[in-house]
């Protein structure tokens, strides 16, 4: 047996309560393990711990598994009678059986050795207060990300002389085009018709730049975007149409005209806000007198902006108050935290405690581009932006040498990193204000829609960047932030593209299987570049997704009702073709 491939621990995403009844147990093994059984039961069913009675437990086979590149991920759900559980694993290869405990592996003979003190895995108690709870509504949401300055100018006569004329094509960070909150409000019927029921807004608080990530006043809507009353009206009308609103919080750094920073610039270490900002320190060279506690110091910056000290109690209290006011004044539904992996854990734990008490179903989303397990234990973020899935999808379509198994391994990796609660509300995206636009990467509508088909059928909550409905192009940041070409939306080719996206959105919202956490890869087709997977809803109904990523025509087996297709006719799926359909049982 390949012992080095086997891993389990009673924490994080390996062993955790899904809710107050169900306990999820996950195990990694090598591919040589063919069967896994779990022996489990109440820790006290044979008497007190340390007593002479022998604990045995109930034996059940674990059937559900996902393939990773070098390991298998086995999953089972237990329902402990008394919210506590003791267990160990029984592992079968072709010719061996081993028993896996917290302290290692035992043979059959060692397992039954009289007097042996078995070090079982133990979940002491499924404390309701410790269960990772995420807002259910997020899984039903299709997000539309808006960069406010470039989406729609709802007051074109205002500040006209200070604005660049609305235009198509490349942009930089220097122009301001006049998109505002009133423009977004006026386009709510358009978004409703598209099928959108969630809007993610890039920063709207007062700042110097057009992107507004350099906040100068966290209490005030930027005058470029409108007044407080405009945003209140926008949120109210959005809610009336079933659309949620999420705002961007920039708490890792601030703008250079943020009042506390100006005070520090004026007064230096004498400023009452000096400890609001992070400093870099290093030892003083000999004969230097400019010191702080025997060290040189300078303030830390993030992208040229002062970096806030989110360990400081006053800073924590200040931003808790800011978020509280955003909720009470505007009734927002979610907050996305910019540079979410650089603010302190202490800050996030305190903030979550305050905000969930105020609005239990508020969605707290972190911008983290890598494995975010340490932020998703249930006491900080509900979810993160799923950039590992973004890059995994992109790389598969970029690299034609990758086979469909590698797509499977990639997807399975993304959905074995976190607890099911987090996976259910993961913020899935293919592009954003920080990346090259999706259409720009391959300049192929076929590939564009294949990737969107994945986005709308993966667990979590899909987000599209404004303009995706017409396959809008744009290079890397800042060129991805082009103006929305409203005058071109009525062109026949754009109407066709919009109709295709509307169909995918409707499919996502009406088919429970598309929103489900449950999927598997059946491997029914011989083509090495045919991505195929099955999504299952809670009733066992199946939706099949087929993507022909090869250069050859594929003959497709007869099956159920077609829900979405591109390049599919007469049971043939063209190269670059997409097929989503019900699968007959």
Coordinates of C-alpha atoms in Angstrom, one line a residue:
X1 CA 0.0 0.0 0.0
X2 CA 1.2 3.5 -0.8
X3 CA 1.0 4.9 2.7
X4 CA 2.4 8.3 1.7
X5 CA -0.7 9.0 -0.4
X6 CA -3.1 8.5 2.6
X7 CA -4.2 11.5 4.6
X8 CA -7.0 12.6 7.0
X9 CA -7.4 14.9 9.9
X10 CA -10.4 15.9 12.0
X11 CA -10.3 19.6 11.0
X12 CA -10.9 22.0 8.1
X13 CA -12.3 20.4 4.9
X14 CA -11.5 16.8 6.0
X15 CA -14.0 16.4 8.8
X16 CA -16.7 18.9 9.7
X17 CA -20.4 19.3 10.4
X18 CA -22.4 20.3 7.3
X19 CA -25.3 21.3 9.6
X20 CA -26.5 20.4 13.1
X21 CA -27.2 16.7 12.0
X22 CA -24.8 15.7 9.3
X23 CA -21.0 15.2 9.6
X24 CA -18.9 15.1 6.4
X25 CA -15.9 12.9 6.5
X26 CA -13.2 13.0 3.7
X27 CA -10.2 10.9 3.1
X28 CA -7.3 11.0 0.6
X29 CA -5.7 7.8 -0.7
X30 CA -3.5 6.7 -3.5
X31 CA -4.9 5.0 -6.6
X32 CA -3.9 1.6 -5.2
X33 CA -6.7 1.8 -2.7
X34 CA -9.8 0.1 -4.3
X35 CA -12.3 0.1 -1.4
X36 CA -12.7 2.1 1.8
X37 CA -14.9 1.3 4.8
X38 CA -15.4 3.5 7.8
X39 CA -16.0 2.2 11.3
X40 CA -17.8 4.8 13.3
X41 CA -20.0 5.3 16.3
X42 CA -20.5 7.2 19.5
X43 CA -17.3 7.5 21.6
X44 CA -19.1 6.4 24.7
X45 CA -21.2 3.6 23.3
X46 CA -19.0 1.0 25.0
X47 CA -18.6 2.9 28.2
X48 CA -16.4 5.8 29.5
X49 CA -13.1 6.6 27.8
X50 CA -10.4 4.7 29.4
X51 CA -12.7 1.9 30.5
X52 CA -12.0 -1.8 29.9
X53 CA -14.9 -2.2 27.4
X54 CA -14.0 -2.7 23.7
X55 CA -15.3 -0.1 21.3
X56 CA -16.1 -1.5 17.8
X57 CA -18.4 0.9 15.9
X58 CA -20.6 0.4 12.8
X59 CA -18.9 -0.6 9.5
X60 CA -20.0 1.1 6.2
X61 CA -18.5 1.3 2.8
X62 CA -17.6 4.7 1.4
X63 CA -18.8 4.9 -2.2
X64 CA -18.4 8.5 -3.3
X65 CA -15.1 9.5 -4.6
X66 CA -13.4 12.1 -6.8
X67 CA -10.2 11.6 -8.8
X68 CA -7.3 14.0 -8.2
X69 CA -4.1 13.9 -10.3
X70 CA -2.3 11.5 -7.9
X71 CA -4.9 10.7 -5.2
X72 CA -8.5 9.8 -4.7
X73 CA -10.8 11.8 -2.5
X74 CA -13.3 9.6 -0.7
X75 CA -16.4 11.3 0.9
X76 CA -19.2 10.1 3.2
X77 CA -21.9 11.7 5.3
X78 CA -22.6 10.5 8.8
X79 CA -25.5 11.3 11.1
X80 CA -24.1 10.9 14.7
X81 CA -26.9 10.1 17.1
X82 CA -25.5 12.4 19.8
X83 CA -23.6 14.9 17.7
X84 CA -20.2 13.3 18.5
X85 CA -18.3 10.7 16.6
X86 CA -15.4 8.3 16.8
X87 CA -14.1 6.5 13.7
X88 CA -11.3 4.8 11.8
X89 CA -10.8 3.6 8.2
X90 CA -10.5 0.2 6.7
X91 CA -8.5 0.4 3.4
X92 CA -8.4 -2.4 0.7
X93 CA -5.9 -2.8 -2.1
X94 CA -5.9 -5.7 -4.5
X95 CA -4.1 -8.0 -1.9
X96 CA -3.9 -6.0 1.3
X97 CA -6.1 -4.7 4.1
X98 CA -4.9 -2.0 6.5
X99 CA -6.7 0.0 9.2
X100 CA -6.0 3.7 9.4
X101 CA -6.0 5.5 12.8
X102 CA -5.0 8.9 14.0
X103 CA -1.6 7.6 14.9
X104 CA -1.0 5.5 11.8
X105 CA -1.8 2.1 10.3
X106 CA -2.6 -1.3 11.8
X107 CA -2.8 -4.8 10.4
X108 CA -5.7 -7.1 11.0
X109 CA -3.7 -8.8 13.7
X110 CA -2.7 -5.6 15.4
X111 CA -6.3 -4.3 15.3
X112 CA -7.5 -7.2 17.3
X113 CA -4.6 -7.4 19.7
X114 CA -6.0 -7.7 23.2
X115 CA -5.4 -4.6 25.3
X116 CA -4.3 -2.3 22.4
X117 CA -5.3 1.3 22.9
X118 CA -6.6 2.4 19.6
X119 CA -6.0 6.0 18.6
X120 CA -9.3 6.6 16.7
X121 CA -10.2 9.9 15.0
X122 CA -12.7 11.7 17.2
X123 CA -15.1 14.6 16.7
X124 CA -15.9 15.5 20.3
X125 CA -19.1 17.5 19.7
X126 CA -20.8 19.1 16.7
X127 CA -21.2 22.5 18.5
X128 CA -24.0 24.5 16.7
X129 CA -22.0 27.7 17.3
X130 CA -19.0 26.3 15.4
X131 CA -20.9 25.2 12.3
X132 CA -19.8 27.0 9.1
X133 CA -23.0 28.7 8.0
X134 CA -23.2 30.5 4.6
X135 CA -26.2 32.4 3.1
X136 CA -28.4 30.1 1.1
X137 CA -29.6 32.8 -1.4
X138 CA -26.1 33.1 -2.9
X139 CA -26.3 29.7 -4.7
X140 CA -29.4 31.0 -6.5
X141 CA -27.7 34.2 -7.6
X142 CA -26.3 35.1 -11.0
X143 CA -24.0 38.1 -10.5
X144 CA -23.3 40.9 -12.9
X145 CA -20.1 42.9 -12.1
X146 CA -20.2 46.6 -12.9
X147 CA -17.3 49.0 -13.1
X148 CA -19.4 52.1 -12.4
X149 CA -17.5 54.8 -14.5
X150 CA -17.8 52.7 -17.7
X151 CA -21.3 51.2 -17.5
X152 CA -23.9 53.9 -18.1
X153 CA -24.1 57.6 -17.6
X154 CA -27.6 58.3 -16.4
X155 CA -27.2 62.1 -16.2
X156 CA -25.4 62.9 -19.5
X157 CA -25.8 66.6 -19.2
X158 CA -24.0 66.8 -15.9
X159 CA -20.2 67.5 -15.8
X160 CA -20.1 67.0 -19.5
X161 CA -17.1 69.3 -19.9
X162 CA -15.0 67.3 -17.4
X163 CA -15.7 63.9 -19.0
X164 CA -14.2 62.1 -22.0
X165 CA -16.8 61.3 -24.7
X166 CA -18.3 57.8 -24.3
X167 CA -16.4 55.5 -26.7
X168 CA -15.7 52.0 -27.8
X169 CA -12.3 50.5 -27.8
X170 CA -9.2 50.7 -25.6
X171 CA -9.1 52.8 -22.4
X172 CA -6.5 53.6 -19.7
X173 CA -6.7 54.6 -16.0
X174 CA -6.6 58.2 -16.9
X175 CA -10.0 58.9 -18.4
X176 CA -13.3 59.4 -16.7
X177 CA -16.4 58.7 -18.8
X178 CA -19.2 59.6 -16.4
X179 CA -20.9 56.3 -15.6
X180 CA -22.9 56.6 -12.4
X181 CA -25.4 55.1 -10.0
X182 CA -28.3 56.7 -11.8
X183 CA -27.2 55.0 -15.0
X184 CA -27.1 51.6 -13.2
X185 CA -30.6 52.3 -11.8
X186 CA -32.0 53.1 -15.2
X187 CA -30.6 49.8 -16.6
X188 CA -32.2 47.6 -13.9
X189 CA -35.0 46.5 -16.3
X190 CA -32.3 45.5 -18.8
X191 CA -30.5 43.4 -16.2
X192 CA -33.7 41.9 -15.0
X193 CA -34.6 40.8 -18.5
X194 CA -31.1 39.4 -19.0
X195 CA -31.8 37.2 -15.9
X196 CA -29.4 38.8 -13.5
X197 CA -30.4 38.8 -9.8
X198 CA -27.2 40.1 -8.2
X199 CA -25.0 43.1 -8.9
X200 CA -21.4 43.4 -7.7
X201 CA -20.3 47.0 -7.8
X202 CA -16.7 48.1 -7.8
X203 CA -16.0 50.8 -5.2
X204 CA -18.4 53.7 -5.1
X205 CA -17.1 55.6 -2.1
X206 CA -15.3 58.9 -2.5
X207 CA -11.9 58.5 -4.0
X208 CA -9.5 60.4 -6.4
X209 CA -9.2 57.8 -9.2
X210 CA -11.7 56.5 -11.7
X211 CA -11.4 53.0 -10.2
X212 CA -12.0 54.3 -6.6
X213 CA -9.7 51.8 -4.9
X214 CA -7.9 54.8 -3.3
X215 CA -10.7 55.8 -0.8
X216 CA -10.6 59.2 0.7
X217 CA -13.9 59.0 2.6
X218 CA -15.6 55.7 3.5
X219 CA -18.7 57.5 4.7
X220 CA -19.6 59.3 1.5
X221 CA -20.7 58.2 -2.0
X222 CA -18.3 59.6 -4.6
X223 CA -19.8 62.7 -6.1
X224 CA -18.9 61.4 -9.6
X225 CA -21.4 58.6 -9.0
X226 CA -24.2 60.5 -7.3
X227 CA -25.6 61.3 -3.9
X228 CA -26.6 59.0 -1.0
X229 CA -30.2 59.2 -2.0
X230 CA -29.4 57.9 -5.5
X231 CA -27.8 54.7 -4.1
X232 CA -30.7 54.2 -1.6
X233 CA -33.1 54.4 -4.5
X234 CA -30.9 52.1 -6.6
X235 CA -30.9 49.4 -3.9
X236 CA -34.6 49.7 -3.2
X237 CA -35.6 49.4 -6.8
X238 CA -33.1 46.5 -7.3
X239 CA -34.6 44.7 -4.4
X240 CA -38.1 45.3 -5.7
X241 CA -37.0 43.4 -8.9
X242 CA -35.4 40.6 -7.0
X243 CA -31.8 41.8 -7.5
X244 CA -29.3 41.8 -4.6
X245 CA -26.5 44.4 -4.3
X246 CA -22.9 43.8 -3.2
X247 CA -20.4 46.6 -2.7
X248 CA -16.6 46.7 -2.7
X249 CA -14.8 47.3 0.6
X250 CA -11.2 48.6 0.4
X251 CA -9.9 48.1 3.9
X252 CA -6.3 46.9 3.2
X253 CA -5.2 50.4 2.1
X254 CA -6.6 53.9 1.7
X255 CA -6.1 56.9 -0.6
X256 CA -3.5 59.5 0.1
X257 CA -6.2 62.0 0.9
X258 CA -7.9 59.9 3.6
X259 CA -8.2 62.3 6.6
X260 CA -6.3 60.1 9.1
X261 CA -3.4 59.7 6.6
X262 CA -3.3 63.5 6.1
X263 CA -3.0 64.0 9.8
X264 CA -0.1 61.5 10.0
X265 CA 1.6 63.4 7.1
X266 CA 1.3 66.6 9.1
X267 CA 2.1 65.4 12.6
X268 CA 4.2 62.3 12.0
X269 CA 4.5 60.0 15.1
X270 CA 2.6 62.6 17.1
X271 CA -0.6 62.0 15.2
X272 CA -3.3 60.1 17.0
X273 CA -3.7 58.1 13.8
X274 CA 0.0 57.0 13.5
X275 CA -0.8 53.4 14.5
X276 CA -3.6 53.2 12.0
X277 CA -1.0 52.5 9.4
X278 CA 1.5 49.7 8.9
X279 CA 5.2 50.4 9.1
X280 CA 8.3 48.7 7.8
X281 CA 11.2 48.5 10.3
X282 CA 14.8 47.5 10.2
X283 CA 17.9 47.8 12.5
X284 CA 19.6 51.2 12.6
X285 CA 23.1 51.5 11.1
X286 CA 25.7 52.8 13.4
X287 CA 25.8 56.6 14.1
X288 CA 22.2 57.2 12.9
X289 CA 19.8 59.1 15.2
X290 CA 16.5 59.0 13.4
X291 CA 15.0 56.1 15.3
X292 CA 11.8 54.4 16.5
X293 CA 12.5 52.1 19.4
X294 CA 16.0 51.6 18.2
X295 CA 15.0 50.9 14.6
X296 CA 14.5 52.7 11.4
X297 CA 10.9 52.9 10.3
X298 CA 8.9 53.8 7.3
X299 CA 5.2 53.5 6.5
X300 CA 4.2 50.5 4.3
X301 CA 2.3 51.0 1.0
X302 CA 0.2 48.8 -1.2
X303 CA 0.2 49.8 -4.9
X304 CA 1.3 53.3 -3.9
X305 CA -1.4 53.7 -1.2
X306 CA -1.0 53.8 2.5
X307 CA -1.5 50.3 4.0
X308 CA -3.9 50.2 6.9
X309 CA -3.1 48.5 10.2
X310 CA -6.1 46.1 10.5
X311 CA -4.6 44.8 13.8
X312 CA -5.3 48.1 15.5
X313 CA -8.5 48.2 17.6
X314 CA -9.4 51.7 16.5
X315 CA -9.2 50.7 12.9
X316 CA -11.2 47.5 13.5
X317 CA -13.9 49.6 15.3
X318 CA -13.9 52.2 12.6
X319 CA -14.5 49.8 9.7
X320 CA -17.1 47.8 11.7
X321 CA -18.9 51.1 12.0
X322 CA -18.5 51.8 8.3
X323 CA -20.0 48.4 7.3
X324 CA -22.7 48.8 9.9
X325 CA -23.7 52.1 8.3
X326 CA -23.6 50.6 4.8
X327 CA -26.1 47.9 5.9
X328 CA -28.4 50.2 7.9
X329 CA -28.3 53.2 5.5
X330 CA -28.4 51.3 2.2
X331 CA -29.6 47.8 3.0
X332 CA -26.8 46.2 1.0
X333 CA -26.7 42.4 0.7
X334 CA -23.0 41.6 0.4
X335 CA -19.5 43.0 0.8
X336 CA -16.5 42.0 -1.3
X337 CA -13.2 42.7 0.5
X338 CA -10.4 43.9 -1.8
X339 CA -7.0 42.3 -1.2
X340 CA -8.9 40.0 1.2
X341 CA -5.8 38.0 2.2
X342 CA -3.8 40.9 3.6
X343 CA -6.3 42.3 6.2
X344 CA -5.8 40.6 9.5
X345 CA -7.7 37.5 10.7
X346 CA -8.4 39.3 13.9
X347 CA -10.1 42.1 11.9
X348 CA -12.2 39.7 9.9
X349 CA -13.3 37.6 12.9
X350 CA -14.5 40.7 14.7
X351 CA -16.2 42.2 11.6
X352 CA -18.0 39.0 10.8
X353 CA -19.3 38.7 14.4
X354 CA -20.7 42.3 14.2
X355 CA -22.2 42.1 10.7
X356 CA -23.8 38.7 11.0
X357 CA -25.5 39.8 14.2
X358 CA -26.9 42.8 12.3
X359 CA -27.8 41.0 9.1
X360 CA -27.4 37.2 9.4
X361 CA -27.6 36.5 5.7
X362 CA -25.2 39.1 4.5
X363 CA -22.6 37.7 2.0
X364 CA -19.0 38.2 3.0
X365 CA -16.7 37.6 0.0
X366 CA -12.9 37.8 0.0
X367 CA -10.7 38.6 -2.9
X368 CA -8.1 35.8 -2.6
X369 CA -6.5 34.3 -5.7
X370 CA -5.1 31.1 -4.1
X371 CA -6.0 28.4 -1.6
X372 CA -8.1 30.3 1.0
X373 CA -8.8 27.5 3.5
X374 CA -7.6 29.5 6.5
X375 CA -10.2 32.2 5.7
X376 CA -13.1 29.8 5.2
X377 CA -13.5 28.1 8.6
X378 CA -16.8 29.7 9.2
X379 CA -15.6 32.7 11.3
X380 CA -14.3 35.0 8.6
X381 CA -15.5 35.0 4.9
X382 CA -18.4 33.0 3.5
X383 CA -16.6 32.6 0.2
X384 CA -13.8 33.8 -2.0
X385 CA -13.4 34.7 -5.7
X386 CA -12.7 31.3 -7.3
X387 CA -9.6 32.3 -9.3
X388 CA -8.2 28.7 -9.1
X389 CA -11.2 27.6 -11.1
X390 CA -10.8 30.6 -13.5
X391 CA -7.2 29.8 -14.2
X392 CA -7.8 26.1 -14.4
X393 CA -10.5 26.5 -17.1
X394 CA -8.4 29.0 -19.0
X395 CA -5.3 26.8 -19.0
X396 CA -7.2 23.7 -20.2
X397 CA -8.5 25.6 -23.3
X398 CA -5.1 27.2 -23.8
X399 CA -3.1 24.0 -23.7
X400 CA -4.3 21.6 -26.3
X401 CA -2.0 18.9 -25.0
X402 CA -4.1 18.6 -21.8
X403 CA -6.5 15.7 -21.8
X404 CA -10.0 15.6 -20.3
X405 CA -8.7 13.8 -17.3
X406 CA -6.7 16.9 -16.4
X407 CA -9.8 19.0 -16.6
X408 CA -11.5 16.5 -14.2
X409 CA -8.5 16.7 -11.8
X410 CA -8.6 20.5 -11.9
X411 CA -12.3 20.8 -11.1
X412 CA -12.1 18.2 -8.4
X413 CA -9.1 20.0 -6.8
X414 CA -11.1 23.2 -6.7
X415 CA -14.1 21.5 -5.0
X416 CA -12.1 19.5 -2.4
X417 CA -10.2 22.6 -1.1
X418 CA -13.1 23.8 1.1
X419 CA -16.2 22.7 3.0
X420 CA -19.4 22.1 1.1
X421 CA -21.0 25.2 2.6
X422 CA -18.3 27.3 1.0
X423 CA -18.4 25.5 -2.3
X424 CA -22.1 26.1 -2.4
X425 CA -21.6 29.9 -2.4
X426 CA -18.2 30.1 -4.2
X427 CA -17.9 33.2 -6.3
X428 CA -17.1 31.8 -9.8
X429 CA -15.9 34.0 -12.6
X430 CA -14.0 33.9 -15.9
X431 CA -12.9 37.5 -16.0
X432 CA -13.1 40.7 -14.0
X433 CA -11.9 44.3 -13.7
X434 CA -8.5 42.8 -12.8
X435 CA -8.1 40.4 -15.7
X436 CA -8.1 40.3 -19.5
X437 CA -11.6 39.8 -20.8
X438 CA -12.8 36.3 -21.6
X439 CA -13.3 37.0 -25.3
X440 CA -9.8 38.5 -25.6
X441 CA -8.1 35.3 -24.6
X442 CA -9.0 33.1 -27.6
X443 CA -11.0 35.4 -29.9
X444 CA -13.3 32.4 -30.5
X445 CA -17.0 32.4 -29.8
X446 CA -17.0 28.7 -29.7
X447 CA -14.4 28.6 -26.9
X448 CA -16.1 31.6 -25.3
X449 CA -19.4 29.7 -24.9
X450 CA -17.8 26.5 -23.9
X451 CA -16.2 28.2 -20.9
X452 CA -19.5 30.0 -20.1
X453 CA -21.2 26.6 -20.1
X454 CA -18.8 25.4 -17.5
X455 CA -19.3 28.6 -15.4
X456 CA -23.1 28.2 -15.4
X457 CA -23.0 24.5 -14.4
X458 CA -20.4 24.5 -11.7
X459 CA -21.3 24.6 -7.9
X460 CA -21.2 28.0 -6.5
X461 CA -22.5 31.3 -7.8
X462 CA -21.6 32.5 -11.3
X463 CA -20.6 36.1 -12.1
X464 CA -20.2 37.7 -15.5
X465 CA -18.4 41.0 -16.1
X466 CA -20.5 43.7 -17.8
X467 CA -20.5 43.4 -21.6
X468 CA -20.0 39.6 -21.5
X469 CA -23.5 39.3 -23.0
X470 CA -22.1 40.6 -26.3
X471 CA -18.7 39.0 -26.0
X472 CA -17.1 42.4 -25.3
X473 CA -13.3 42.5 -25.7
X474 CA -10.7 44.2 -23.6
X475 CA -7.0 43.6 -22.7
X476 CA -5.4 43.3 -19.4
X477 CA -6.1 45.8 -16.6
X478 CA -7.0 48.6 -17.2
X479 CA -8.2 48.0 -20.8
X480 CA -10.7 45.4 -19.5
X481 CA -12.6 48.3 -18.1
X482 CA -14.0 49.6 -21.5
X483 CA -17.2 51.6 -21.9
X484 CA -20.3 49.5 -22.3
X485 CA -21.3 50.1 -26.0
X486 CA -25.0 50.5 -25.5
X487 CA -25.6 51.8 -29.1
X488 CA -24.3 48.5 -30.4
X489 CA -26.5 46.2 -28.4
X490 CA -29.3 46.2 -31.1
X491 CA -27.0 44.9 -33.8
X492 CA -28.2 41.5 -35.0
X493 CA -25.0 39.7 -34.0
X494 CA -25.1 41.2 -30.5
X495 CA -28.8 40.3 -30.1
X496 CA -27.8 36.7 -31.0
X497 CA -25.0 36.7 -28.4
X498 CA -27.3 38.2 -25.7
X499 CA -30.0 35.6 -26.4
X500 CA -27.4 32.8 -26.0
X501 CA -26.2 34.2 -22.6
X502 CA -29.8 34.8 -21.5
X503 CA -30.5 31.1 -22.2
X504 CA -27.5 30.0 -20.1
X505 CA -28.6 32.3 -17.2
X506 CA -32.2 30.9 -17.4
X507 CA -30.8 27.4 -17.5
X508 CA -28.8 28.1 -14.4
X509 CA -31.7 29.6 -12.5
X510 CA -34.4 27.0 -13.4
X511 CA -32.4 23.7 -13.4
X512 CA -31.6 22.6 -9.8
X513 CA -28.9 20.2 -11.1
X514 CA -26.9 23.2 -12.6
X515 CA -26.8 24.7 -9.1
X516 CA -26.1 21.5 -7.3
X517 CA -22.9 20.5 -5.5
X518 CA -23.1 17.0 -7.0
X519 CA -21.3 16.0 -10.2
X520 CA -19.2 13.2 -11.7
X521 CA -17.2 12.5 -14.8
X522 CA -18.5 9.4 -16.6
X523 CA -15.8 9.1 -19.3
X524 CA -18.2 7.6 -21.9
X525 CA -16.4 9.1 -25.0
X526 CA -13.0 8.0 -26.3
X527 CA -11.9 11.5 -27.4
X528 CA -9.1 12.8 -25.2
X529 CA -10.4 16.3 -25.5
X530 CA -14.1 15.8 -24.9
X531 CA -15.0 17.3 -21.6
X532 CA -18.0 15.4 -20.2
X533 CA -19.6 15.6 -16.8
X534 CA -23.0 14.9 -15.1
X535 CA -24.7 17.3 -12.7
X536 CA -27.3 15.7 -10.3
X537 CA -30.0 17.5 -8.3
X538 CA -31.3 16.3 -5.0
X539 CA -33.9 14.1 -6.6
X540 CA -31.4 12.2 -8.8
X541 CA -32.3 14.0 -12.0
X542 CA -29.2 14.5 -14.3
X543 CA -28.0 17.2 -16.6
X544 CA -25.2 16.2 -19.0
X545 CA -22.5 18.7 -20.2
X546 CA -20.4 17.9 -23.3
X547 CA -17.7 20.1 -24.7
X548 CA -15.9 19.0 -27.9
X549 CA -12.5 20.6 -27.3
X550 CA -10.9 18.5 -30.0
X551 CA -10.4 19.2 -33.7
X552 CA -12.6 16.2 -34.8
X553 CA -16.3 15.8 -35.2
X554 CA -17.9 13.7 -32.5
X555 CA -20.8 11.4 -32.7
X556 CA -23.0 11.8 -29.6
X557 CA -25.2 9.1 -28.1
X558 CA -28.9 9.6 -28.2
X559 CA -30.3 10.9 -24.9
X560 CA -32.7 13.4 -23.4
X561 CA -33.9 16.9 -24.0
X562 CA -31.4 19.5 -25.3
X563 CA -31.2 22.5 -22.9
X564 CA -28.4 24.5 -24.7
X565 CA -26.3 23.7 -27.7
X566 CA -23.9 25.2 -30.1
X567 CA -22.5 23.3 -33.1
X568 CA -24.7 20.3 -32.5
X569 CA -26.9 18.8 -35.1
X570 CA -27.9 15.3 -36.2
X571 CA -26.2 13.7 -33.2
X572 CA -22.9 15.3 -34.3
X573 CA -21.0 17.8 -32.1
X574 CA -18.6 20.0 -34.1
X575 CA -15.1 20.9 -32.9
X576 CA -15.7 23.8 -30.4
X577 CA -19.3 22.6 -29.9
X578 CA -21.3 22.7 -26.7
X579 CA -24.2 20.5 -25.6
X580 CA -26.1 20.7 -22.3
X581 CA -29.1 18.3 -22.0
X582 CA -31.2 16.3 -19.6
X583 CA -29.9 12.8 -19.3
X584 CA -32.6 10.0 -19.5
X585 CA -32.6 7.6 -16.6

